[in-house]
Short mmCIF file of C-alpha atoms and ligand atoms in Angstrom, two decimals:
data_model
loop_
_atom_site.label_atom_id
_atom_site.label_comp_id
_atom_site.label_asym_id
_atom_site.label_seq_id
_atom_site.Cartn_x
_atom_site.Cartn_y
_atom_site.Cartn_z
CA MET A 1 0.00 0.00 0.00
CA ASP A 2 1.47 3.31 -1.06
CA PHE A 3 0.46 6.19 1.21
CA SER A 4 2.67 8.80 -0.44
CA GLU A 5 1.00 11.84 -1.94
CA THR A 6 1.15 12.04 -5.73
CA GLU A 7 3.13 14.92 -7.25
CA ARG A 8 -0.08 16.39 -8.63
CA VAL A 9 -1.81 16.42 -5.25
CA ALA A 10 1.27 17.82 -3.49
CA SER A 11 1.57 20.65 -6.02
CA PHE A 12 -2.06 21.75 -5.95
CA ARG A 13 -2.30 21.37 -2.18
CA SER A 14 0.34 24.06 -1.61
CA VAL A 15 -1.19 26.42 -4.21
CA VAL A 16 -4.65 26.08 -2.70
CA ARG A 17 -3.45 26.32 0.89
CA GLU A 18 -1.68 29.59 0.15
CA LEU A 19 -4.63 31.15 -1.67
CA VAL A 20 -7.07 30.09 1.05
CA LYS A 21 -4.84 31.50 3.78
CA LYS A 22 -4.07 34.77 2.01
CA GLU A 23 -7.34 35.55 0.26
CA VAL A 24 -10.21 33.58 1.81
CA GLN A 25 -9.51 33.36 5.54
CA PRO A 26 -9.30 37.17 5.90
CA LEU A 27 -12.97 37.34 4.79
CA GLU A 28 -14.12 35.03 7.57
CA ARG A 29 -14.69 37.65 10.25
CA THR A 30 -17.00 39.71 8.06
CA PHE A 31 -18.79 36.58 6.89
CA LEU A 32 -19.28 35.32 10.45
CA SER A 33 -20.56 38.63 11.81
CA GLN A 34 -22.44 40.06 8.78
CA GLY A 35 -23.33 37.07 6.59
CA PHE A 36 -22.58 35.87 3.07
CA ALA A 37 -23.85 38.94 1.17
CA ALA A 38 -21.27 41.12 2.95
CA VAL A 39 -18.35 39.20 1.46
CA LEU A 40 -19.78 38.39 -1.98
CA PRO A 41 -17.99 41.24 -3.85
CA GLN A 42 -14.61 40.20 -2.40
CA LEU A 43 -15.38 36.55 -3.08
CA ARG A 44 -15.91 37.37 -6.76
CA ALA A 45 -12.38 38.81 -6.87
CA VAL A 46 -11.04 35.70 -5.10
CA ARG A 47 -12.82 33.52 -7.67
CA ALA A 48 -10.91 35.31 -10.43
CA LYS A 49 -7.65 34.37 -8.68
CA ALA A 50 -8.89 30.80 -8.14
CA ARG A 51 -9.51 30.52 -11.91
CA GLU A 52 -5.87 31.43 -12.55
CA THR A 53 -4.73 28.42 -10.52
CA GLY A 54 -6.45 26.08 -13.02
CA LEU A 55 -8.33 24.51 -10.09
CA PHE A 56 -11.66 26.31 -10.46
CA ALA A 57 -14.40 23.64 -10.69
CA ALA A 58 -11.45 21.25 -10.62
CA HIS A 59 -13.63 18.12 -10.63
CA MET A 60 -14.90 19.01 -14.14
CA PRO A 61 -13.13 17.90 -17.32
CA PRO A 62 -10.85 20.46 -19.03
CA ASP A 63 -13.49 20.90 -21.75
CA TYR A 64 -15.62 22.59 -19.07
CA GLY A 65 -12.72 24.61 -17.67
CA GLY A 66 -11.90 22.15 -14.88
CA ALA A 67 -8.76 20.20 -14.04
CA GLY A 68 -10.32 16.74 -14.50
CA LEU A 69 -9.36 15.65 -10.99
CA LYS A 70 -10.12 12.05 -10.05
CA LEU A 71 -12.27 11.54 -6.94
CA THR A 72 -9.25 10.56 -4.82
CA GLU A 73 -7.47 13.74 -5.95
CA PHE A 74 -10.52 15.92 -5.43
CA ALA A 75 -10.78 14.52 -1.90
CA HIS A 76 -7.49 16.22 -0.99
CA LEU A 77 -8.62 19.49 -2.57
CA SER A 78 -11.89 19.35 -0.62
CA GLU A 79 -9.93 18.92 2.61
CA GLU A 80 -7.81 22.00 1.91
CA LEU A 81 -10.83 24.10 1.01
CA GLY A 82 -12.72 22.85 4.07
CA ARG A 83 -10.35 24.78 6.34
CA THR A 84 -12.53 27.85 5.85
CA PRO A 85 -16.34 28.11 5.48
CA LEU A 86 -15.88 29.95 2.15
CA GLY A 87 -13.22 27.74 0.53
CA HIS A 88 -15.48 25.58 -1.61
CA TYR A 89 -17.43 28.57 -2.87
CA ALA A 90 -14.19 30.36 -3.82
CA PHE A 91 -13.26 27.45 -6.10
CA ASN A 92 -16.80 26.75 -7.40
CA VAL A 93 -16.96 23.27 -5.90
CA GLN A 94 -19.65 24.06 -3.32
CA ALA A 95 -22.72 21.94 -2.64
CA PRO A 96 -25.28 21.69 -4.13
CA ASP A 97 -23.75 22.99 -7.39
CA ILE A 98 -21.01 20.37 -7.48
CA GLY A 99 -23.57 17.57 -7.26
CA ASN A 100 -25.71 19.15 -9.97
CA MET A 101 -22.65 19.59 -12.20
CA GLU A 102 -21.85 15.90 -11.80
CA LEU A 103 -25.46 14.96 -12.55
CA LEU A 104 -25.58 17.09 -15.70
CA LEU A 105 -22.18 15.92 -16.89
CA GLU A 106 -23.14 12.27 -16.59
CA HIS A 107 -26.84 12.33 -17.46
CA GLY A 108 -27.61 15.66 -19.14
CA SER A 109 -28.58 15.93 -22.82
CA PRO A 110 -26.26 17.96 -25.06
CA ALA A 111 -28.76 20.86 -24.96
CA GLN A 112 -29.01 20.71 -21.13
CA LYS A 113 -25.23 20.72 -20.86
CA GLU A 114 -24.94 23.82 -23.05
CA ARG A 115 -27.72 25.70 -21.33
CA TRP A 116 -27.05 24.78 -17.68
CA LEU A 117 -23.78 22.96 -17.17
CA ARG A 118 -21.44 25.37 -18.94
CA PRO A 119 -22.52 28.50 -17.03
CA LEU A 120 -22.60 26.50 -13.78
CA ALA A 121 -19.02 25.28 -14.30
CA ARG A 122 -17.93 28.82 -15.19
CA GLY A 123 -19.48 30.06 -11.93
CA ASP A 124 -21.83 32.41 -13.78
CA ILE A 125 -24.97 30.87 -12.26
CA ARG A 126 -25.92 28.77 -9.23
CA SER A 127 -28.42 25.95 -8.77
CA CYS A 128 -30.30 24.03 -6.09
CA PHE A 129 -31.66 20.53 -5.50
CA THR A 130 -35.25 20.20 -4.31
CA MET A 131 -36.15 16.79 -2.97
CA THR A 132 -37.03 16.94 0.75
CA GLU A 133 -40.62 17.82 1.71
CA PRO A 134 -41.92 19.03 5.08
CA GLU A 135 -44.91 16.65 5.06
CA PHE A 136 -42.97 13.45 4.27
CA ALA A 137 -40.01 11.74 5.98
CA GLY A 138 -36.99 12.62 3.88
CA SER A 139 -35.28 9.48 5.14
CA ASN A 140 -37.75 7.44 3.09
CA PRO A 141 -36.91 8.60 -0.43
CA VAL A 142 -39.74 6.70 -2.14
CA TRP A 143 -42.40 8.58 -0.20
CA MET A 144 -43.07 12.06 -1.55
CA GLY A 145 -45.99 14.25 -2.49
CA THR A 146 -44.58 16.25 -5.41
CA THR A 147 -45.89 15.13 -8.80
CA ALA A 148 -44.98 15.97 -12.39
CA LYS A 149 -47.71 15.20 -14.94
CA ARG A 150 -47.44 15.33 -18.72
CA ASP A 151 -49.64 17.95 -20.36
CA GLY A 152 -49.03 18.26 -24.09
CA GLY A 153 -45.35 19.11 -24.49
CA ALA A 154 -44.82 20.00 -20.85
CA TRP A 155 -44.38 18.63 -17.34
CA VAL A 156 -46.70 20.29 -14.84
CA ILE A 157 -45.16 20.15 -11.37
CA ARG A 158 -47.03 20.52 -8.08
CA GLY A 159 -45.53 20.09 -4.65
CA HIS A 160 -44.00 21.52 -1.52
CA LYS A 161 -40.27 21.32 -0.74
CA TRP A 162 -38.01 22.60 1.99
CA PHE A 163 -34.34 22.65 2.88
CA SER A 164 -33.56 23.50 -0.73
CA SER A 165 -30.04 24.72 -0.04
CA ALA A 166 -28.88 27.78 -2.00
CA ALA A 167 -32.25 28.21 -3.78
CA ASP A 168 -31.99 31.95 -2.96
CA GLY A 169 -30.47 33.35 -6.17
CA ALA A 170 -30.28 30.00 -7.98
CA ALA A 171 -30.94 30.04 -11.73
CA PHE A 172 -32.48 26.58 -11.77
CA ALA A 173 -33.64 23.80 -9.49
CA VAL A 174 -33.32 20.08 -10.03
CA CYS A 175 -36.72 18.87 -8.84
CA MET A 176 -37.41 15.33 -7.71
CA ALA A 177 -41.06 14.53 -8.54
CA VAL A 178 -43.23 11.45 -8.97
CA THR A 179 -43.82 10.92 -12.70
CA ASN A 180 -44.71 7.21 -12.70
CA PRO A 181 -46.89 6.56 -9.62
CA ASP A 182 -48.00 3.15 -10.90
CA ALA A 183 -44.54 1.68 -11.45
CA GLU A 184 -44.31 -1.61 -9.58
CA ASP A 185 -40.83 -0.84 -8.26
CA PRO A 186 -41.20 2.15 -5.87
CA TYR A 187 -37.65 3.18 -6.77
CA ARG A 188 -38.79 3.75 -10.38
CA ARG A 189 -41.61 6.19 -9.63
CA ALA A 190 -39.76 9.53 -9.44
CA SER A 191 -37.75 11.51 -11.97
CA MET A 192 -35.48 14.53 -11.93
CA ILE A 193 -36.63 17.58 -13.85
CA ILE A 194 -34.78 20.85 -14.44
CA VAL A 195 -36.91 23.86 -13.48
CA PRO A 196 -35.63 27.39 -14.19
CA THR A 197 -36.45 29.42 -11.09
CA ASP A 198 -38.12 32.15 -13.18
CA THR A 199 -40.74 29.62 -14.35
CA PRO A 200 -44.24 30.87 -13.42
CA GLY A 201 -45.45 28.61 -10.62
CA PHE A 202 -42.03 28.19 -9.04
CA GLU A 203 -42.10 30.08 -5.75
CA ARG A 204 -39.32 30.43 -3.22
CA ILE A 205 -41.45 31.14 -0.16
CA GLY A 206 -38.44 32.25 1.84
CA ASN A 207 -35.32 31.10 3.62
CA ILE A 208 -35.78 28.90 6.67
CA SER A 209 -34.22 30.06 9.92
CA VAL A 210 -31.64 27.41 10.79
CA MET A 211 -29.95 27.55 14.22
CA GLY A 212 -30.89 31.22 14.46
CA HIS A 213 -29.69 32.20 10.96
CA ARG A 214 -31.91 32.81 7.94
CA GLY A 215 -28.90 33.23 5.66
CA SER A 216 -28.88 34.58 2.13
CA ASP A 217 -27.72 33.67 -1.37
CA TRP A 218 -25.67 30.49 -1.47
CA ALA A 219 -25.55 30.29 2.34
CA SER A 220 -29.24 29.60 2.90
CA HIS A 221 -31.92 26.89 2.88
CA ALA A 222 -35.29 27.67 1.33
CA GLU A 223 -38.90 26.56 1.43
CA VAL A 224 -40.20 26.19 -2.13
CA MET A 225 -43.63 25.66 -3.72
CA TYR A 226 -44.32 24.26 -7.16
CA HIS A 227 -47.80 25.57 -8.03
CA GLY A 228 -48.30 23.81 -11.38
CA ALA A 229 -44.95 25.00 -12.77
CA ARG A 230 -44.77 24.08 -16.50
CA VAL A 231 -41.47 23.14 -18.11
CA PRO A 232 -40.82 21.47 -21.49
CA LEU A 233 -40.66 17.65 -21.59
CA GLU A 234 -37.01 17.88 -22.64
CA ASN A 235 -36.18 19.26 -19.16
CA LEU A 236 -36.31 15.68 -17.87
CA LEU A 237 -32.83 14.87 -16.55
CA GLY A 238 -31.88 11.26 -17.28
CA PRO A 239 -34.50 8.59 -17.93
CA GLU A 240 -38.13 8.84 -16.81
CA GLY A 241 -38.44 7.03 -13.46
CA GLY A 242 -34.67 7.20 -13.05
CA GLY A 243 -34.65 9.80 -10.24
CA PHE A 244 -33.46 7.46 -7.50
CA VAL A 245 -30.74 5.86 -9.59
CA LEU A 246 -29.43 9.33 -10.42
CA ALA A 247 -29.71 10.41 -6.78
CA GLN A 248 -27.56 7.46 -5.75
CA HIS A 249 -24.93 8.42 -8.34
CA ARG A 250 -25.02 11.98 -7.02
CA LEU A 251 -24.74 11.01 -3.37
CA GLY A 252 -21.79 8.56 -3.57
CA PRO A 253 -19.10 11.07 -4.56
CA GLY A 254 -21.08 13.79 -2.71
CA ARG A 255 -20.43 12.02 0.58
CA ILE A 256 -16.70 11.91 -0.17
CA HIS A 257 -16.81 15.69 -0.84
CA HIS A 258 -18.63 16.39 2.45
CA CYS A 259 -16.49 14.03 4.54
CA MET A 260 -13.21 15.49 3.26
CA ARG A 261 -14.56 19.01 3.81
CA TRP A 262 -15.34 17.98 7.40
CA ILE A 263 -11.79 16.66 7.80
CA GLY A 264 -10.53 20.08 6.64
CA ILE A 265 -12.73 21.66 9.33
CA CYS A 266 -11.35 19.17 11.90
CA GLU A 267 -7.77 20.10 10.95
CA ARG A 268 -8.45 23.82 11.35
CA ALA A 269 -10.23 23.23 14.67
CA PHE A 270 -7.31 21.07 15.78
CA ASP A 271 -4.83 23.86 14.88
CA ILE A 272 -6.90 26.35 16.86
CA LEU A 273 -7.18 23.97 19.83
CA CYS A 274 -3.44 23.21 19.90
CA GLY A 275 -2.41 26.83 19.29
CA HIS A 276 -4.52 27.91 22.23
CA ALA A 277 -3.49 25.05 24.56
CA ALA A 278 0.19 25.69 23.90
CA THR A 279 0.04 29.44 24.66
CA ARG A 280 -2.86 30.17 27.02
CA GLU A 281 -1.68 30.61 30.58
CA LEU A 282 -4.03 29.67 33.41
CA ALA A 283 -1.62 31.40 35.81
CA PRO A 284 1.80 32.91 35.04
CA GLY A 285 3.86 30.16 33.39
CA ASP A 286 1.07 27.58 33.81
CA LEU A 287 -0.07 26.54 30.35
CA LEU A 288 -3.51 25.15 29.55
CA GLY A 289 -1.79 22.39 27.56
CA SER A 290 -0.13 21.09 30.76
CA ARG A 291 -3.50 19.68 31.89
CA GLN A 292 -3.99 16.00 31.15
CA MET A 293 -7.59 16.60 30.14
CA VAL A 294 -6.45 18.91 27.35
CA GLN A 295 -3.69 16.52 26.32
CA GLN A 296 -6.34 13.84 26.03
CA TRP A 297 -8.39 16.09 23.71
CA VAL A 298 -5.28 16.67 21.57
CA GLY A 299 -4.29 13.00 21.39
CA GLU A 300 -7.78 11.66 20.81
CA SER A 301 -8.59 14.29 18.19
CA ARG A 302 -5.37 13.54 16.31
CA ALA A 303 -6.13 9.81 16.26
CA GLU A 304 -9.77 10.30 15.23
CA ILE A 305 -8.96 12.72 12.40
CA HIS A 306 -6.24 10.42 11.09
CA ALA A 307 -8.54 7.39 11.15
CA ALA A 308 -11.35 9.36 9.50
CA ARG A 309 -9.10 10.54 6.65
CA LEU A 310 -7.87 7.01 5.91
CA MET A 311 -11.45 5.71 5.88
CA VAL A 312 -12.62 8.39 3.45
CA LEU A 313 -9.66 8.00 1.11
CA HIS A 314 -10.27 4.26 1.07
CA ALA A 315 -13.94 4.77 0.19
CA ALA A 316 -12.98 7.23 -2.58
CA TRP A 317 -10.46 4.72 -3.92
CA LYS A 318 -13.11 2.00 -3.97
CA ILE A 319 -15.67 4.22 -5.74
CA GLU A 320 -13.02 5.11 -8.32
CA ARG A 321 -12.16 1.44 -8.99
CA GLU A 322 -15.53 -0.28 -8.64
CA GLY A 323 -18.20 2.43 -8.78
CA ALA A 324 -20.43 3.90 -6.06
CA PRO A 325 -22.88 0.94 -5.83
CA ALA A 326 -20.02 -1.45 -4.92
CA ALA A 327 -18.86 0.95 -2.21
CA ARG A 328 -22.22 1.46 -0.49
CA GLU A 329 -21.08 0.01 2.80
CA GLU A 330 -17.90 2.11 2.91
CA ILE A 331 -19.86 5.23 1.97
CA SER A 332 -22.34 4.68 4.82
CA LEU A 333 -19.51 3.99 7.27
CA ILE A 334 -17.69 7.24 6.52
CA LYS A 335 -20.88 9.31 6.45
CA PHE A 336 -21.77 8.71 10.10
CA THR A 337 -18.22 8.20 11.41
CA VAL A 338 -16.77 11.46 10.06
CA ALA A 339 -19.88 13.51 10.94
CA ARG A 340 -19.45 12.34 14.55
CA THR A 341 -15.69 12.90 14.57
CA LEU A 342 -16.38 16.45 13.41
CA GLN A 343 -18.81 17.04 16.29
CA ARG A 344 -16.34 15.76 18.87
CA VAL A 345 -13.34 17.70 17.56
CA LEU A 346 -15.30 20.96 17.31
CA ASP A 347 -16.71 20.46 20.79
CA ARG A 348 -13.26 19.88 22.31
CA ALA A 349 -11.80 22.91 20.51
CA ILE A 350 -14.61 25.16 21.77
CA GLN A 351 -14.21 23.81 25.31
CA ALA A 352 -10.45 24.45 25.23
CA LEU A 353 -11.00 28.05 24.12
CA GLY A 354 -13.57 28.76 26.82
CA GLY A 355 -15.60 31.93 26.17
CA LEU A 356 -13.49 32.74 23.11
CA GLY A 357 -14.78 29.52 21.53
CA MET A 358 -18.33 30.86 21.64
CA THR A 359 -17.46 34.10 19.81
CA ASP A 360 -17.18 34.74 16.09
CA GLU A 361 -13.47 35.52 16.45
CA THR A 362 -12.86 31.98 15.17
CA PRO A 363 -15.08 29.90 12.84
CA LEU A 364 -15.59 27.25 15.56
CA ALA A 365 -18.98 28.50 16.77
CA TYR A 366 -20.29 28.87 13.19
CA TRP A 367 -19.23 25.33 12.34
CA TYR A 368 -20.56 23.97 15.61
CA ALA A 369 -24.02 25.30 14.70
CA HIS A 370 -24.04 24.76 10.95
CA GLU A 371 -22.26 21.44 10.67
CA ARG A 372 -24.57 19.76 13.19
CA ALA A 373 -26.68 19.15 10.11
CA GLY A 374 -24.00 16.78 8.81
CA ARG A 375 -25.54 14.05 10.96
CA ILE A 376 -28.90 14.59 9.24
CA TYR A 377 -28.53 15.49 5.56
CA ASP A 378 -27.49 12.97 2.91
CA GLY A 379 -28.86 10.27 5.19
CA ALA A 380 -29.23 10.56 8.97
CA ASP A 381 -26.68 8.66 11.08
CA GLU A 382 -29.29 6.11 12.12
CA VAL A 383 -30.22 5.30 8.52
CA HIS A 384 -26.60 4.66 7.57
CA ILE A 385 -25.85 2.65 10.71
CA SER A 386 -28.91 0.52 10.18
CA SER A 387 -28.10 -0.01 6.51
CA VAL A 388 -24.53 -1.14 7.31
CA ALA A 389 -25.75 -3.43 10.09
CA LYS A 390 -28.40 -5.04 7.86
CA ARG A 391 -25.81 -5.78 5.16
CA ILE A 392 -23.42 -7.30 7.68
CA LEU A 393 -26.09 -9.42 9.36
CA LYS A 394 -27.27 -10.64 5.96
CA ARG A 395 -23.78 -12.00 5.29
CA TYR A 396 -23.83 -13.82 8.64
CA GLY A 397 -27.29 -15.16 7.88
CA ARG A 398 -26.07 -16.73 4.64
CA ARG A 399 -23.44 -18.65 6.54
C1 FAD B 1 -28.67 22.02 6.50
C2 FAD B 1 -29.49 21.10 5.64
C3 FAD B 1 -29.38 21.18 4.27
C4 FAD B 1 -30.18 20.38 3.44
N1 FAD B 1 -30.12 20.54 2.08
C5 FAD B 1 -31.01 19.88 1.31
C6 FAD B 1 -31.09 20.15 -0.10
O1 FAD B 1 -30.34 20.96 -0.65
N2 FAD B 1 -32.07 19.53 -0.83
C7 FAD B 1 -32.92 18.62 -0.26
O2 FAD B 1 -33.75 18.08 -0.97
N3 FAD B 1 -32.84 18.32 1.06
C8 FAD B 1 -31.93 18.93 1.85
N4 FAD B 1 -31.88 18.68 3.22
C9 FAD B 1 -32.84 17.76 3.79
C10 FAD B 1 -32.22 16.47 4.29
O3 FAD B 1 -31.81 15.68 3.21
C11 FAD B 1 -33.27 15.77 5.19
O4 FAD B 1 -33.42 16.58 6.36
C12 FAD B 1 -32.86 14.36 5.56
O5 FAD B 1 -32.96 13.50 4.44
C13 FAD B 1 -33.75 13.78 6.68
O6 FAD B 1 -35.11 13.87 6.33
P1 FAD B 1 -36.15 14.55 7.34
O7 FAD B 1 -35.59 15.86 7.77
O8 FAD B 1 -37.47 14.53 6.71
O9 FAD B 1 -36.12 13.63 8.64
P2 FAD B 1 -36.98 12.29 8.87
O10 FAD B 1 -36.91 11.42 7.67
O11 FAD B 1 -38.32 12.66 9.36
O12 FAD B 1 -36.15 11.58 10.02
C14 FAD B 1 -36.08 12.15 11.35
C15 FAD B 1 -35.14 11.30 12.19
O13 FAD B 1 -35.69 9.98 12.30
C16 FAD B 1 -34.67 9.02 12.40
N5 FAD B 1 -34.85 8.04 11.32
C17 FAD B 1 -35.36 8.25 10.09
N6 FAD B 1 -35.37 7.11 9.36
C18 FAD B 1 -34.87 6.15 10.16
C19 FAD B 1 -34.61 4.77 9.99
N7 FAD B 1 -34.86 4.14 8.83
N8 FAD B 1 -34.07 4.09 11.02
C20 FAD B 1 -33.79 4.71 12.20
N9 FAD B 1 -34.01 6.03 12.42
C21 FAD B 1 -34.53 6.72 11.42
C22 FAD B 1 -33.33 9.78 12.24
O14 FAD B 1 -32.80 10.02 13.53
C23 FAD B 1 -33.75 11.09 11.60
O15 FAD B 1 -32.86 12.16 11.91
C24 FAD B 1 -31.06 19.44 4.03
C25 FAD B 1 -31.13 19.34 5.43
C26 FAD B 1 -30.37 20.15 6.23
C27 FAD B 1 -30.50 20.03 7.73
#
């Protein structure tokens, strides 16, 4: 097993680390105290610099202006960018756009790619993904109320969605809707349809207040209504009834992106924890880091972050070699393991900083609030744990 970093990864890691440190981290304070809109003009200038590195939308093929990074390479990039809340946006690899780019690249028609994928990859527009509904358990993906019915040359969509991240200012939504209610296989009943957000009948009711923040622009989560929104039949993304198959394709690499971003957050939190423990005096000459409790936080955090990174890189490697369906167990394992590691590391860092940890002088408090959702979205912990356990027990049953 070769654990050495490839030359390509080593070279882009240093470029990205420098740009993030010099250009993105200085925007954090304004972002944390005044919100995303306050830093958007500066972020546009940073994006221009990110383009010059050749790593803008780096997961996309060169034909779309990307660097054509493999998933295992992108994982390292995601970790670097995760060290600041604005890193992924600066390089146009932020959720949910990255997932929608991957969907369009793999399943979009040539016309859909020209109209939606190219401007998305250039960073000229943003998008959102509307699947979850307030009235139905999002953990059960075959149970939803939104329908899309054929009417002449159009789909007519009716339904209620929420937690549509980044819908505020998005140019289009990918809508998951039931198109084939009578299909015998429940996983063949829904489809994905592209809905421009200026379509009459598409209404963004407003941004939901999450942990005390309503957010704006990309940094927000919206409630959305489809009141009979009509879009042409050719806006179907992928095959009719293929919504769940596409969603699975989207979520496999998506979980690698999130998990490596979380590891980037863990590394930054760890730096903050250690920097504070090694310099904060509890009395003259008496360092916080001399306490065994704090040493335990440092040692345990180091071990947990290291283990998490190896797990995620292994899952990425397996997806790359065998495809996401073959790596389902590994993907579930990392999803709940890394989300929990993140919670623990952030909690220890905040505790070590005391009152300072609760302020917006560091990104710890922001992450503590906003990344709690990591244990819920893209499959709640309990769903992944149960799915892994069922697979394992099935193997024992066969014996
Ligand atoms: C910050 C954030 C961003 C999001 N972004 C998007 C987005 O862009 N687009 C989108 O469509 N959705 C988005 N979501 C929605 C997210 O995908 C759902 O919240 C998630 O799928 C869970 O669905 P639910 O909220 O309906 O919870 P429910 O399905 O009602 O589940 C509630 C709880 O029940 C338990 N549970 C559920 N099923 C099982 C089971 N089988 N076994 C054991 N326990 C179980 C779990 O503890 C779970 O947390 C986002 C959510 C958050 C918090």
